mmCIF file of C-alpha atoms in Angstrom:
data_model
loop_
_atom_site.group_PDB
_atom_site.id
_atom_site.type_symbol
_atom_site.label_atom_id
_atom_site.label_comp_id
_atom_site.label_asym_id
_atom_site.label_seq_id
_atom_site.Cartn_x
_atom_site.Cartn_y
_atom_site.Cartn_z
ATOM 1 C CA UNK A 611 43.226 124.320 119.926
ATOM 2 C CA UNK A 612 39.071 124.023 119.590
ATOM 3 C CA UNK A 613 37.283 120.728 119.785
ATOM 4 C CA UNK A 614 33.749 120.409 118.865
ATOM 5 C CA UNK A 615 31.665 117.712 120.386
ATOM 6 C CA UNK A 616 28.329 116.796 118.877
ATOM 7 C CA UNK A 617 25.998 114.398 121.209
ATOM 8 C CA UNK A 618 22.705 114.273 123.358
ATOM 9 C CA UNK A 619 23.962 112.499 126.350
ATOM 10 C CA UNK A 620 24.989 114.531 129.385
ATOM 11 C CA UNK A 621 27.053 112.134 130.510
ATOM 12 C CA UNK A 622 29.009 111.053 127.377
ATOM 13 C CA UNK A 623 29.580 114.788 126.655
ATOM 14 C CA UNK A 624 31.036 115.146 130.391
ATOM 15 C CA UNK A 625 33.719 112.183 129.476
ATOM 16 C CA UNK A 626 34.720 113.519 125.682
ATOM 17 C CA UNK A 627 35.291 116.704 127.178
ATOM 18 C CA UNK A 628 37.196 115.923 130.080
ATOM 19 C CA UNK A 629 39.390 114.034 128.010
ATOM 20 C CA UNK A 630 39.858 116.570 125.084
ATOM 21 C CA UNK A 631 40.472 118.937 128.034
ATOM 22 C CA UNK A 632 43.527 116.584 129.007
ATOM 23 C CA UNK A 633 44.765 117.043 125.726
ATOM 24 C CA UNK A 634 44.782 120.947 125.931
ATOM 25 C CA UNK A 635 41.388 121.504 123.677
ATOM 26 C CA UNK A 636 38.922 123.973 124.521
ATOM 27 C CA UNK A 637 35.534 122.089 123.994
ATOM 28 C CA UNK A 638 32.323 123.396 122.381
ATOM 29 C CA UNK A 639 28.990 121.472 122.494
ATOM 30 C CA UNK A 640 26.357 121.394 120.389
ATOM 31 C CA UNK A 641 23.244 119.052 120.791
ATOM 32 C CA UNK A 642 21.789 119.814 117.535
ATOM 33 C CA UNK A 643 23.767 118.566 114.701
ATOM 34 C CA UNK A 644 22.068 121.161 112.006
ATOM 35 C CA UNK A 645 23.066 124.047 114.459
ATOM 36 C CA UNK A 646 26.779 122.887 114.337
ATOM 37 C CA UNK A 647 26.799 122.536 110.670
ATOM 38 C CA UNK A 648 25.222 126.260 110.669
ATOM 39 C CA UNK A 649 28.321 127.408 112.941
ATOM 40 C CA UNK A 650 31.029 125.091 111.768
ATOM 41 C CA UNK A 651 32.951 127.516 109.650
ATOM 42 C CA UNK A 652 32.708 130.356 112.621
ATOM 43 C CA UNK A 653 33.874 128.018 115.338
ATOM 44 C CA UNK A 654 36.912 126.436 113.323
ATOM 45 C CA UNK A 655 37.330 123.539 115.358
ATOM 46 C CA UNK A 656 40.524 121.326 115.406
ATOM 47 C CA UNK A 657 38.894 118.479 115.931
ATOM 48 C CA UNK A 658 34.958 117.126 115.884
ATOM 49 C CA UNK A 659 33.592 114.098 117.924
ATOM 50 C CA UNK A 660 30.076 113.376 117.049
ATOM 51 C CA UNK A 661 27.990 110.456 118.657
ATOM 52 C CA UNK A 662 26.985 108.054 115.985
ATOM 53 C CA UNK A 663 24.713 106.794 118.438
ATOM 54 C CA UNK A 664 22.827 110.308 118.295
ATOM 55 C CA UNK A 665 23.380 110.519 114.616
ATOM 56 C CA UNK A 666 23.650 107.320 112.906
ATOM 57 C CA UNK A 667 22.731 108.939 109.359
ATOM 58 C CA UNK A 668 24.050 112.382 109.578
ATOM 59 C CA UNK A 669 27.752 111.835 110.615
ATOM 60 C CA UNK A 670 28.723 111.464 106.996
ATOM 61 C CA UNK A 671 27.040 114.845 105.657
ATOM 62 C CA UNK A 672 28.801 116.246 108.617
ATOM 63 C CA UNK A 673 32.309 114.911 107.368
ATOM 64 C CA UNK A 674 31.865 116.010 104.033
ATOM 65 C CA UNK A 675 30.071 119.449 105.010
ATOM 66 C CA UNK A 676 33.277 120.156 107.049
ATOM 67 C CA UNK A 677 36.070 119.014 104.617
ATOM 68 C CA UNK A 678 34.575 120.938 101.970
ATOM 69 C CA UNK A 679 33.926 123.988 103.800
ATOM 70 C CA UNK A 680 37.345 124.139 105.618
ATOM 71 C CA UNK A 681 40.566 125.232 104.261
ATOM 72 C CA UNK A 682 42.163 123.133 106.854
ATOM 73 C CA UNK A 683 39.282 120.117 107.521
ATOM 74 C CA UNK A 684 39.031 119.242 111.158
ATOM 75 C CA UNK A 685 39.965 115.799 112.330
ATOM 76 C CA UNK A 686 36.596 113.886 112.542
ATOM 77 C CA UNK A 687 36.609 111.503 115.514
ATOM 78 C CA UNK A 688 32.778 109.389 115.940
ATOM 79 C CA UNK A 689 31.754 107.955 119.182
ATOM 80 C CA UNK A 690 29.792 104.570 118.455
ATOM 81 C CA UNK A 691 28.005 104.434 121.631
ATOM 82 C CA UNK A 692 27.896 102.123 124.724
ATOM 83 C CA UNK A 693 26.167 99.117 123.195
ATOM 84 C CA UNK A 694 28.639 98.267 120.515
ATOM 85 C CA UNK A 695 32.764 98.051 120.380
ATOM 86 C CA UNK A 696 32.913 99.493 117.112
ATOM 87 C CA UNK A 697 31.137 100.411 113.516
ATOM 88 C CA UNK A 698 29.748 97.641 111.337
ATOM 89 C CA UNK A 699 31.564 96.705 108.496
ATOM 90 C CA UNK A 700 29.618 98.790 106.154
ATOM 91 C CA UNK A 701 29.770 101.967 107.933
ATOM 92 C CA UNK A 702 33.858 101.348 108.509
ATOM 93 C CA UNK A 703 34.250 101.511 104.615
ATOM 94 C CA UNK A 704 31.916 104.963 104.689
ATOM 95 C CA UNK A 705 34.249 106.173 107.343
ATOM 96 C CA UNK A 706 37.473 105.259 105.898
ATOM 97 C CA UNK A 707 36.393 106.633 102.566
ATOM 98 C CA UNK A 708 35.745 110.017 104.484
ATOM 99 C CA UNK A 709 38.987 109.848 106.075
ATOM 100 C CA UNK A 710 37.538 109.745 109.561
ATOM 101 C CA UNK A 711 40.553 109.452 112.111
ATOM 102 C CA UNK A 712 39.192 106.819 114.517
ATOM 103 C CA UNK A 713 36.431 105.508 116.296
ATOM 104 C CA UNK A 714 35.719 104.477 119.731
ATOM 105 C CA UNK A 715 32.836 103.465 122.211
ATOM 106 C CA UNK A 716 32.616 103.617 126.056
ATOM 107 C CA UNK A 717 32.047 99.971 126.609
ATOM 108 C CA UNK A 718 35.858 99.659 127.845
ATOM 109 C CA UNK A 719 35.880 103.277 129.046
ATOM 110 C CA UNK A 720 37.519 106.238 126.950
ATOM 111 C CA UNK A 721 41.057 105.132 126.739
ATOM 112 C CA UNK A 722 40.347 104.306 122.930
ATOM 113 C CA UNK A 723 39.802 108.244 122.253
ATOM 114 C CA UNK A 724 43.015 108.867 124.604
ATOM 115 C CA UNK A 725 45.026 106.786 121.899
ATOM 116 C CA UNK A 726 43.448 108.470 119.053
ATOM 117 C CA UNK A 727 44.524 111.843 120.278
ATOM 118 C CA UNK A 728 47.706 110.293 121.207
ATOM 119 C CA UNK A 729 48.106 109.766 116.748
ATOM 120 C CA UNK A 730 46.805 113.352 116.179
ATOM 121 C CA UNK A 731 50.173 115.403 116.102
ATOM 122 C CA UNK A 732 48.595 118.710 117.622
ATOM 123 C CA UNK A 733 46.782 116.713 120.234
ATOM 124 C CA UNK A 734 49.693 114.630 121.145
ATOM 125 C CA UNK A 735 52.058 117.556 122.318
ATOM 126 C CA UNK A 736 49.337 118.025 124.743
ATOM 127 C CA UNK A 737 49.018 114.499 125.651
ATOM 128 C CA UNK A 738 49.069 113.617 129.690
ATOM 129 C CA UNK A 739 50.806 110.424 130.727
ATOM 130 C CA UNK A 740 49.342 107.540 130.864
ATOM 131 C CA UNK A 741 50.053 103.869 130.187
ATOM 132 C CA UNK A 742 49.298 100.978 127.613
ATOM 133 C CA UNK A 743 49.905 103.005 124.453
ATOM 134 C CA UNK A 744 53.034 100.392 123.169
ATOM 135 C CA UNK A 745 52.260 98.977 120.084
ATOM 136 C CA UNK A 746 49.773 101.148 118.856
ATOM 137 C CA UNK A 747 51.952 102.999 116.099
ATOM 138 C CA UNK A 748 52.305 99.580 114.506
ATOM 139 C CA UNK A 749 48.614 98.907 114.646
ATOM 140 C CA UNK A 750 47.749 102.192 113.040
ATOM 141 C CA UNK A 751 50.041 101.508 110.616
ATOM 142 C CA UNK A 752 48.092 98.558 109.477
ATOM 143 C CA UNK A 753 45.124 100.575 109.475
ATOM 144 C CA UNK A 754 45.999 103.171 107.304
ATOM 145 C CA UNK A 755 47.070 100.459 104.772
ATOM 146 C CA UNK A 756 43.410 98.748 105.110
ATOM 147 C CA UNK A 757 41.957 102.368 104.749
ATOM 148 C CA UNK A 758 43.544 102.995 101.829
ATOM 149 C CA UNK A 759 42.440 99.463 100.356
ATOM 150 C CA UNK A 760 38.861 100.468 101.281
ATOM 151 C CA UNK A 761 39.092 104.293 99.794
ATOM 152 C CA UNK A 762 39.832 102.198 96.344
ATOM 153 C CA UNK A 763 36.873 100.247 96.659
ATOM 154 C CA UNK A 764 34.806 103.546 97.794
ATOM 155 C CA UNK A 765 36.416 106.604 96.150
ATOM 156 C CA UNK A 766 33.365 108.824 95.386
ATOM 157 C CA UNK A 767 30.805 110.611 98.178
ATOM 158 C CA UNK A 768 28.293 113.155 97.407
ATOM 159 C CA UNK A 769 26.122 115.499 99.360
ATOM 160 C CA UNK A 770 23.895 118.013 98.622
ATOM 161 C CA UNK A 771 21.087 120.513 99.580
ATOM 162 C CA UNK A 772 17.721 120.143 97.981
ATOM 163 C CA UNK A 773 16.745 122.955 96.412
ATOM 164 C CA UNK A 774 13.200 122.921 97.260
ATOM 165 C CA UNK A 775 13.237 122.381 101.248
ATOM 166 C CA UNK A 776 16.900 123.084 101.930
ATOM 167 C CA UNK A 777 17.471 120.091 103.666
ATOM 168 C CA UNK A 778 20.741 118.507 103.307
ATOM 169 C CA UNK A 779 20.596 115.192 101.739
ATOM 170 C CA UNK A 780 23.348 112.658 102.501
ATOM 171 C CA UNK A 781 23.734 108.963 101.086
ATOM 172 C CA UNK A 782 25.585 106.316 99.269
ATOM 173 C CA UNK A 783 27.327 107.579 95.785
ATOM 174 C CA UNK A 784 28.492 104.922 93.629
ATOM 175 C CA UNK A 785 29.205 104.506 89.884
ATOM 176 C CA UNK A 786 30.809 108.418 89.008
ATOM 177 C CA UNK A 787 32.166 108.247 85.741
ATOM 178 C CA UNK A 788 33.233 112.014 85.664
ATOM 179 C CA UNK A 789 29.899 113.202 84.779
ATOM 180 C CA UNK A 790 27.054 110.586 85.856
ATOM 181 C CA UNK A 791 26.353 109.358 89.422
ATOM 182 C CA UNK A 792 23.934 106.927 91.092
ATOM 183 C CA UNK A 793 23.186 108.364 94.609
ATOM 184 C CA UNK A 794 21.012 106.399 97.327
ATOM 185 C CA UNK A 795 19.742 109.132 99.723
ATOM 186 C CA UNK A 796 20.367 108.009 103.765
ATOM 187 C CA UNK A 797 16.608 109.343 104.293
ATOM 188 C CA UNK A 798 14.489 109.108 100.952
ATOM 189 C CA UNK A 799 11.872 111.079 101.704
ATOM 190 C CA UNK A 800 14.385 114.165 101.715
ATOM 191 C CA UNK A 801 15.312 113.818 97.853
ATOM 192 C CA UNK A 802 11.510 112.215 97.358
ATOM 193 C CA UNK A 803 10.574 115.367 95.629
ATOM 194 C CA UNK A 804 13.019 115.992 93.312
ATOM 195 C CA UNK A 805 11.726 115.357 89.666
ATOM 196 C CA UNK A 806 13.489 115.007 86.549
ATOM 197 C CA UNK A 807 15.619 118.146 85.177
ATOM 198 C CA UNK A 808 15.268 119.472 88.670
ATOM 199 C CA UNK A 809 18.750 121.378 89.229
ATOM 200 C CA UNK A 810 20.498 121.118 92.297
ATOM 201 C CA UNK A 811 23.008 124.220 92.910
ATOM 202 C CA UNK A 812 24.527 123.015 96.149
ATOM 203 C CA UNK A 813 26.374 120.088 96.391
ATOM 204 C CA UNK A 814 29.928 118.770 97.365
ATOM 205 C CA UNK A 815 31.586 115.749 95.754
ATOM 206 C CA UNK A 816 34.806 113.909 97.046
ATOM 207 C CA UNK A 817 36.567 111.698 94.645
ATOM 208 C CA UNK A 818 39.488 110.212 96.458
ATOM 209 C CA UNK A 819 41.265 113.149 98.462
ATOM 210 C CA UNK A 820 39.430 115.344 96.075
ATOM 211 C CA UNK A 821 36.794 117.556 97.636
ATOM 212 C CA UNK A 822 34.848 120.608 95.493
ATOM 213 C CA UNK A 823 31.585 121.876 95.459
ATOM 214 C CA UNK A 824 29.576 121.116 92.437
ATOM 215 C CA UNK A 825 26.190 121.240 90.613
ATOM 216 C CA UNK A 826 24.389 118.454 89.118
ATOM 217 C CA UNK A 827 20.848 117.773 87.029
ATOM 218 C CA UNK A 828 18.238 115.019 88.135
ATOM 219 C CA UNK A 829 18.384 112.638 85.300
ATOM 220 C CA UNK A 830 15.978 110.384 87.205
ATOM 221 C CA UNK A 831 14.254 109.915 90.805
ATOM 222 C CA UNK A 832 12.921 106.590 91.991
ATOM 223 C CA UNK A 833 12.960 107.998 95.674
ATOM 224 C CA UNK A 834 15.472 105.123 96.769
ATOM 225 C CA UNK A 835 18.155 106.116 93.896
ATOM 226 C CA UNK A 836 18.904 109.181 91.891
ATOM 227 C CA UNK A 837 20.727 109.192 88.778
ATOM 228 C CA UNK A 838 22.253 112.957 89.011
ATOM 229 C CA UNK A 839 24.390 114.039 86.101
ATOM 230 C CA UNK A 840 27.297 116.695 87.501
ATOM 231 C CA UNK A 841 26.998 119.584 85.589
ATOM 232 C CA UNK A 842 30.216 121.950 87.352
#
């Protein structure tokens, strides 16, 4: 089994890698997200751990890209850093919508990562003995129900490649009616150069559990918000 770690802090990489190795994973490390995206199909990881501290915007792009470009999407785990204990409420909603397997911080060590891995069948088989797992299953079950509710409130995700610059553009999608979609880029400058009637040929949309490649046409663009027509 292979685990891909995307982070920039050497100590964090070492600690995460050590836990993953305890669970039987071969660990591959990338410090640059775009290089990881370029090679993710070749790597074909079973699990990806990405630092949202280093990549606060682009982990969503990674989630969508890995899900749409893999026959068996890898489990995605978020490392939220050492200065906060968990994701913000808004970010947690996005994580739930993107089927993230869990998030953890190093505020209290890396026990949370072990707990997440224990809930992944392929990892649990390799789990080394450790304490304090009692009751976790019930908590995870409640979390699954909450995630179902959040996915119902945020059913659509969208990411595309800018046809002019080839930059990968992630953001918040809303109002999808089967044809049109409102999209607010995480980094507005990455989509500011797309005028009305621009054709976007490389895009991925996720509605519920359905992930598929699509094309889109720019209906309007005020930099911070695009209205797109999904054409295929």
